């Protein structure tokens, strides 16, 4: 959608502003949708396609909004500043319990 709509908006009157607003609104809609999916099921479309979901380690239940959305955004945002953290975090899925560092 972005590849088709954004260039069309840029070439119209006030195009750069309109395109910027379109992109910002689209990103906000996607972010809100992802937050609802994580809160409700512990899964995004990507997690669902891979057959994984976020659950509480001790009960296996869905964590809800605070652990699934807020804590992950804050923790990953702060820890993500560390160089190579993302690469090391991903490699931890090869452990026996298949959990990343941030989980």
Short mmCIF file of C-alpha atoms in Angstrom, two decimals:
data_model
loop_
_atom_site.label_atom_id
_atom_site.label_comp_id
_atom_site.label_asym_id
_atom_site.label_seq_id
_atom_site.Cartn_x
_atom_site.Cartn_y
_atom_site.Cartn_z
CA UNK A 1 0.00 0.00 0.00
CA UNK A 2 2.80 2.42 0.94
CA UNK A 3 4.67 1.74 -2.30
CA UNK A 4 1.65 2.75 -4.37
CA UNK A 5 -0.10 5.44 -2.33
CA UNK A 6 2.85 7.44 -0.96
CA UNK A 7 4.36 8.45 -4.34
CA UNK A 8 0.91 9.47 -5.57
CA UNK A 9 0.40 11.66 -2.51
CA UNK A 10 3.82 13.30 -2.78
CA UNK A 11 3.17 14.53 -6.33
CA UNK A 12 -0.15 16.15 -5.47
CA UNK A 13 -0.70 19.59 -3.92
CA UNK A 14 0.96 19.75 -0.48
CA UNK A 15 2.16 16.25 -1.22
CA UNK A 16 4.95 15.82 1.28
CA UNK A 17 2.74 16.88 4.18
CA UNK A 18 -0.14 14.66 3.08
CA UNK A 19 2.21 11.70 2.56
CA UNK A 20 3.77 12.23 5.99
CA UNK A 21 0.37 12.30 7.67
CA UNK A 22 -0.71 9.19 5.75
CA UNK A 23 2.42 7.29 6.81
CA UNK A 24 2.12 8.41 10.45
CA UNK A 25 -1.56 7.45 10.68
CA UNK A 26 -0.90 4.10 9.02
CA UNK A 27 1.91 3.30 11.45
CA UNK A 28 -0.26 4.28 14.43
CA UNK A 29 -3.08 2.04 13.21
CA UNK A 30 -0.70 -0.91 12.79
CA UNK A 31 0.81 -0.28 16.25
CA UNK A 32 -2.62 -0.16 17.89
CA UNK A 33 -3.72 -3.31 16.07
CA UNK A 34 -0.57 -5.16 17.18
CA UNK A 35 -1.12 -4.02 20.77
CA UNK A 36 -4.70 -5.33 20.75
CA UNK A 37 -3.59 -8.69 19.32
CA UNK A 38 -0.78 -9.05 21.88
CA UNK A 39 -3.13 -8.15 24.74
CA UNK A 40 -5.94 -10.44 23.60
CA UNK A 41 -4.08 -13.55 22.41
CA UNK A 42 -0.40 -12.97 23.14
CA UNK A 43 0.19 -13.19 19.39
CA UNK A 44 0.72 -10.88 16.45
CA UNK A 45 0.14 -12.09 12.89
CA UNK A 46 3.82 -13.00 12.64
CA UNK A 47 3.77 -14.97 15.90
CA UNK A 48 0.55 -16.69 14.83
CA UNK A 49 2.08 -17.68 11.47
CA UNK A 50 5.05 -19.21 13.30
CA UNK A 51 2.87 -20.91 15.91
CA UNK A 52 4.29 -19.01 18.89
CA UNK A 53 2.75 -16.75 21.49
CA UNK A 54 3.69 -14.87 24.64
CA UNK A 55 2.59 -16.65 27.82
CA UNK A 56 3.35 -16.49 31.53
CA UNK A 57 6.22 -18.87 32.20
CA UNK A 58 4.76 -20.42 35.35
CA UNK A 59 1.13 -20.86 34.22
CA UNK A 60 1.19 -20.85 30.41
CA UNK A 61 -1.63 -18.28 30.40
CA UNK A 62 -1.79 -15.09 28.37
CA UNK A 63 -0.12 -12.22 30.22
CA UNK A 64 -2.40 -9.40 29.08
CA UNK A 65 -1.57 -5.78 28.34
CA UNK A 66 1.08 -4.92 30.93
CA UNK A 67 3.47 -7.86 30.44
CA UNK A 68 2.81 -8.46 26.74
CA UNK A 69 2.87 -4.85 25.56
CA UNK A 70 4.19 -2.34 28.08
CA UNK A 71 7.00 -4.33 29.66
CA UNK A 72 8.22 -5.61 26.30
CA UNK A 73 8.23 -2.14 24.77
CA UNK A 74 10.02 -0.60 27.74
CA UNK A 75 12.48 -3.45 28.36
CA UNK A 76 13.38 -3.97 24.72
CA UNK A 77 13.59 -0.24 24.13
CA UNK A 78 16.05 0.30 26.96
CA UNK A 79 18.09 -2.85 26.50
CA UNK A 80 18.07 -2.44 22.72
CA UNK A 81 20.46 0.50 23.09
CA UNK A 82 23.24 -1.98 23.89
CA UNK A 83 25.22 -2.83 20.73
CA UNK A 84 24.65 -6.36 19.36
CA UNK A 85 21.91 -7.03 21.94
CA UNK A 86 19.39 -7.83 19.18
CA UNK A 87 21.64 -10.45 17.60
CA UNK A 88 22.50 -12.11 20.91
CA UNK A 89 18.84 -12.04 21.99
CA UNK A 90 17.71 -13.81 18.82
CA UNK A 91 20.36 -16.52 19.17
CA UNK A 92 18.91 -17.56 22.53
CA UNK A 93 15.90 -19.18 20.80
CA UNK A 94 18.14 -22.16 20.15
CA UNK A 95 18.17 -23.07 23.89
CA UNK A 96 16.10 -26.02 25.07
CA UNK A 97 13.31 -23.78 26.45
CA UNK A 98 13.28 -21.65 23.24
CA UNK A 99 13.14 -18.35 25.15
CA UNK A 100 14.93 -15.14 24.23
CA UNK A 101 16.82 -13.11 26.82
CA UNK A 102 14.07 -10.50 27.12
CA UNK A 103 11.40 -13.11 27.89
#
